[in-house]
């Protein structure tokens, strides 16, 4: 594709050359001559017109009389001079304007030529060129150079995709042709090392009968396959750590004692090491490690990950097929055992049937008992203020009756001590007696004055029972009955205090 100079109508801008060339200096003198002749003609025309108006004969004497009688003719005599100057100035202006137009057209033509050369360079994929500094519109130049950079980036990306697709196609053929797992590992490792232009590579696979050891299955270096025996525990070194983390590791600052690459020229440390998990569908079956004297690019690492995924898929499929075959053999063996046990199962079925009938009867009885317990629980919830607390007295359960009487919500009580409902009129001695009693594993019963959320008091007949497990108190269950008759409650409280021998003034407990 050839680009034109973008000036298809350039012939329309050509000017005549020669005497009447408007863009030349001769044109202004030509215009001056035209003005001179026009002034002379104007003099003659004025004389002829005046003679015709006066109806006189043409002659020198008549002309003399006209000039003598009409001074305007004397003024007209200056017309050649003034018209020559005027036409000269007009010619100069026209000539300069045409010259300016020619210069502008030539500059635009030069600008289009610069663009043509730049586009022609892009056509032949010469992406190292830039728009000439002589190109005046730098905004357009920046856009063109940005477009050049995008073309170059697309070209590089396309080359990388083609390189990757070609490598994956070769790897796919390799995975289909080789059936033995160990041989396939060696072939894949050799292909990857050569295709990436690396210097060394190793491939570790998880032992089939162990989830803690990685075995070295292939080692390839400098076009030679090495047969080594080595195992790495899961989590040991970078290879074992890569297996655990299931993420690619890149090392550019390789420790001096990590790995050495030996050639005919000596021994040297690699510049870059890539460790990639053999991962397929969230399952890791091994780790691949390659070392190179040159830094691997991101697209090369991505290609290595795709190769690892494809190889992991083959390994996993192979192992699954082996497991399926093994399970099939075990299933056949189990089928034979089941057939031998079938008769015994038939005999057991009759016994199970009889047991089922007994269980059905027992379930019906249990349902009836459960129903009765639910009724009792409902009655207890309506009449009794219930709560549970841990061994330290922290509330862990309250029923609806407790919340109804105390005016607290369950969320305001759970996790709080019982002192939240303790009334300040109650003496501390009775609570010390209560804790002393229940901590010895005995039941405490007493008349207690509690405080509601709004600060008002209410009386309860409380029973606190400790719950024991293996000889240790694990919680306390409190059952309280609301005494709505305050006079009765005060009387019972005073009798209780006398009975317990606790001297406490009852002022404030009166009605």
PDB file of C-alpha atoms in Angstrom, residues 44-158:
ATOM      1  CA  UNK A  44      -7.847  61.640 -23.792  1.00  0.00           C
ATOM      2  CA  UNK A  45     -11.337  60.555 -22.818  1.00  0.00           C
ATOM      3  CA  UNK A  46     -11.866  63.736 -20.770  1.00  0.00           C
ATOM      4  CA  UNK A  47     -10.792  65.927 -23.724  1.00  0.00           C
ATOM      5  CA  UNK A  48     -12.997  64.057 -26.210  1.00  0.00           C
ATOM      6  CA  UNK A  49     -16.022  64.200 -23.920  1.00  0.00           C
ATOM      7  CA  UNK A  50     -15.573  67.922 -23.201  1.00  0.00           C
ATOM      8  CA  UNK A  51     -15.176  68.730 -26.935  1.00  0.00           C
ATOM      9  CA  UNK A  52     -18.274  66.701 -27.720  1.00  0.00           C
ATOM     10  CA  UNK A  53     -20.263  68.502 -25.020  1.00  0.00           C
ATOM     11  CA  UNK A  54     -19.122  71.956 -26.250  1.00  0.00           C
ATOM     12  CA  UNK A  55     -19.715  70.919 -29.857  1.00  0.00           C
ATOM     13  CA  UNK A  56     -16.345  72.100 -31.040  1.00  0.00           C
ATOM     14  CA  UNK A  57     -13.877  70.828 -33.593  1.00  0.00           C
ATOM     15  CA  UNK A  58     -10.932  68.791 -32.475  1.00  0.00           C
ATOM     16  CA  UNK A  59      -7.657  70.652 -32.669  1.00  0.00           C
ATOM     17  CA  UNK A  60      -4.750  71.930 -30.677  1.00  0.00           C
ATOM     18  CA  UNK A  61      -6.323  75.345 -30.297  1.00  0.00           C
ATOM     19  CA  UNK A  62      -9.513  73.791 -29.016  1.00  0.00           C
ATOM     20  CA  UNK A  63      -7.579  71.694 -26.536  1.00  0.00           C
ATOM     21  CA  UNK A  64      -5.710  74.783 -25.417  1.00  0.00           C
ATOM     22  CA  UNK A  65      -8.966  76.597 -24.825  1.00  0.00           C
ATOM     23  CA  UNK A  66     -10.346  73.648 -22.856  1.00  0.00           C
ATOM     24  CA  UNK A  67      -7.387  73.666 -20.493  1.00  0.00           C
ATOM     25  CA  UNK A  68      -7.609  77.404 -20.161  1.00  0.00           C
ATOM     26  CA  UNK A  69     -11.346  77.448 -19.515  1.00  0.00           C
ATOM     27  CA  UNK A  70     -11.641  74.251 -17.440  1.00  0.00           C
ATOM     28  CA  UNK A  71      -8.884  73.725 -14.779  1.00  0.00           C
ATOM     29  CA  UNK A  72     -10.182  70.202 -14.150  1.00  0.00           C
ATOM     30  CA  UNK A  73      -8.282  69.065 -17.223  1.00  0.00           C
ATOM     31  CA  UNK A  74      -5.101  70.217 -15.525  1.00  0.00           C
ATOM     32  CA  UNK A  75      -5.923  68.031 -12.577  1.00  0.00           C
ATOM     33  CA  UNK A  76      -6.666  65.109 -14.887  1.00  0.00           C
ATOM     34  CA  UNK A  77      -3.148  65.468 -16.283  1.00  0.00           C
ATOM     35  CA  UNK A  78      -1.873  63.974 -12.950  1.00  0.00           C
ATOM     36  CA  UNK A  79      -3.985  60.817 -13.458  1.00  0.00           C
ATOM     37  CA  UNK A  80      -1.199  58.793 -15.128  1.00  0.00           C
ATOM     38  CA  UNK A  81       1.084  59.405 -12.163  1.00  0.00           C
ATOM     39  CA  UNK A  82      -1.463  58.621  -9.485  1.00  0.00           C
ATOM     40  CA  UNK A  83      -2.920  55.624 -11.346  1.00  0.00           C
ATOM     41  CA  UNK A  84       0.563  54.241 -11.945  1.00  0.00           C
ATOM     42  CA  UNK A  85       1.344  54.469  -8.221  1.00  0.00           C
ATOM     43  CA  UNK A  86      -2.054  53.022  -7.307  1.00  0.00           C
ATOM     44  CA  UNK A  87      -1.801  50.079  -9.709  1.00  0.00           C
ATOM     45  CA  UNK A  88       1.791  49.467  -8.643  1.00  0.00           C
ATOM     46  CA  UNK A  89       0.699  49.232  -4.996  1.00  0.00           C
ATOM     47  CA  UNK A  90      -2.173  46.918  -5.946  1.00  0.00           C
ATOM     48  CA  UNK A  91       0.197  44.715  -7.935  1.00  0.00           C
ATOM     49  CA  UNK A  92       2.613  44.617  -5.036  1.00  0.00           C
ATOM     50  CA  UNK A  93      -0.148  43.566  -2.622  1.00  0.00           C
ATOM     51  CA  UNK A  94      -1.443  40.895  -4.991  1.00  0.00           C
ATOM     52  CA  UNK A  95       2.059  39.616  -5.680  1.00  0.00           C
ATOM     53  CA  UNK A  96       2.932  39.395  -1.956  1.00  0.00           C
ATOM     54  CA  UNK A  97      -0.374  37.657  -1.201  1.00  0.00           C
ATOM     55  CA  UNK A  98       0.168  35.111  -3.968  1.00  0.00           C
ATOM     56  CA  UNK A  99       3.727  34.536  -2.809  1.00  0.00           C
ATOM     57  CA  UNK A 100       2.518  33.985   0.753  1.00  0.00           C
ATOM     58  CA  UNK A 101      -0.068  31.486  -0.508  1.00  0.00           C
ATOM     59  CA  UNK A 102       2.604  29.655  -2.495  1.00  0.00           C
ATOM     60  CA  UNK A 103       4.869  29.485   0.557  1.00  0.00           C
ATOM     61  CA  UNK A 104       2.033  28.213   2.771  1.00  0.00           C
ATOM     62  CA  UNK A 105       1.069  25.563   0.209  1.00  0.00           C
ATOM     63  CA  UNK A 106       4.677  24.459  -0.032  1.00  0.00           C
ATOM     64  CA  UNK A 107       4.968  24.275   3.773  1.00  0.00           C
ATOM     65  CA  UNK A 108       1.784  22.210   3.989  1.00  0.00           C
ATOM     66  CA  UNK A 109       3.091  19.979   1.237  1.00  0.00           C
ATOM     67  CA  UNK A 110       6.332  19.504   3.191  1.00  0.00           C
ATOM     68  CA  UNK A 111       4.301  18.678   6.340  1.00  0.00           C
ATOM     69  CA  UNK A 112       2.256  16.079   4.448  1.00  0.00           C
ATOM     70  CA  UNK A 113       5.491  14.635   3.048  1.00  0.00           C
ATOM     71  CA  UNK A 114       6.828  14.188   6.615  1.00  0.00           C
ATOM     72  CA  UNK A 115       3.615  12.387   7.601  1.00  0.00           C
ATOM     73  CA  UNK A 116       3.848  10.246   4.476  1.00  0.00           C
ATOM     74  CA  UNK A 117       7.377   9.149   5.381  1.00  0.00           C
ATOM     75  CA  UNK A 118       6.337   8.327   8.973  1.00  0.00           C
ATOM     76  CA  UNK A 119       3.295   6.302   7.835  1.00  0.00           C
ATOM     77  CA  UNK A 120       5.428   4.511   5.262  1.00  0.00           C
ATOM     78  CA  UNK A 121       7.854   3.526   8.047  1.00  0.00           C
ATOM     79  CA  UNK A 122       4.952   2.134  10.074  1.00  0.00           C
ATOM     80  CA  UNK A 123       3.738   0.239   7.000  1.00  0.00           C
ATOM     81  CA  UNK A 124       7.079  -1.572   6.827  1.00  0.00           C
ATOM     82  CA  UNK A 125       7.044  -2.134  10.629  1.00  0.00           C
ATOM     83  CA  UNK A 126       9.887   0.236  11.360  1.00  0.00           C
ATOM     84  CA  UNK A 127       8.672   1.123  14.849  1.00  0.00           C
ATOM     85  CA  UNK A 128      11.902   2.785  15.989  1.00  0.00           C
ATOM     86  CA  UNK A 129      11.216   5.946  14.001  1.00  0.00           C
ATOM     87  CA  UNK A 130       9.597   9.148  15.288  1.00  0.00           C
ATOM     88  CA  UNK A 131       7.756  12.007  13.660  1.00  0.00           C
ATOM     89  CA  UNK A 132      10.313  14.535  12.377  1.00  0.00           C
ATOM     90  CA  UNK A 133      10.983  17.539  14.588  1.00  0.00           C
ATOM     91  CA  UNK A 134      10.250  19.658  11.519  1.00  0.00           C
ATOM     92  CA  UNK A 135       6.598  18.641  11.732  1.00  0.00           C
ATOM     93  CA  UNK A 136       4.892  21.639  13.297  1.00  0.00           C
ATOM     94  CA  UNK A 137       1.736  20.133  14.816  1.00  0.00           C
ATOM     95  CA  UNK A 138       3.263  18.419  17.843  1.00  0.00           C
ATOM     96  CA  UNK A 139      -0.146  17.342  19.194  1.00  0.00           C
ATOM     97  CA  UNK A 140      -0.741  15.275  16.049  1.00  0.00           C
ATOM     98  CA  UNK A 141       2.849  14.055  16.286  1.00  0.00           C
ATOM     99  CA  UNK A 142       2.302  12.826  19.855  1.00  0.00           C
ATOM    100  CA  UNK A 143      -0.893  11.029  18.824  1.00  0.00           C
ATOM    101  CA  UNK A 144       0.904   9.393  15.888  1.00  0.00           C
ATOM    102  CA  UNK A 145       3.786   8.278  18.093  1.00  0.00           C
ATOM    103  CA  UNK A 146       1.301   6.943  20.651  1.00  0.00           C
ATOM    104  CA  UNK A 147      -0.391   5.038  17.821  1.00  0.00           C
ATOM    105  CA  UNK A 148       3.059   3.754  16.763  1.00  0.00           C
ATOM    106  CA  UNK A 149       3.699   2.536  20.323  1.00  0.00           C
ATOM    107  CA  UNK A 150       0.330   0.766  20.388  1.00  0.00           C
ATOM    108  CA  UNK A 151       1.076  -0.912  17.052  1.00  0.00           C
ATOM    109  CA  UNK A 152       4.440  -2.043  18.372  1.00  0.00           C
ATOM    110  CA  UNK A 153       2.910  -3.301  21.630  1.00  0.00           C
ATOM    111  CA  UNK A 154       0.221  -5.205  19.682  1.00  0.00           C
ATOM    112  CA  UNK A 155       2.889  -6.715  17.440  1.00  0.00           C
ATOM    113  CA  UNK A 156       4.928  -7.860  20.458  1.00  0.00           C
ATOM    114  CA  UNK A 157       1.791  -9.221  22.173  1.00  0.00           C
ATOM    115  CA  UNK A 158       0.791 -11.095  19.014  1.00  0.00           C
TER     116      UNK A 158
END
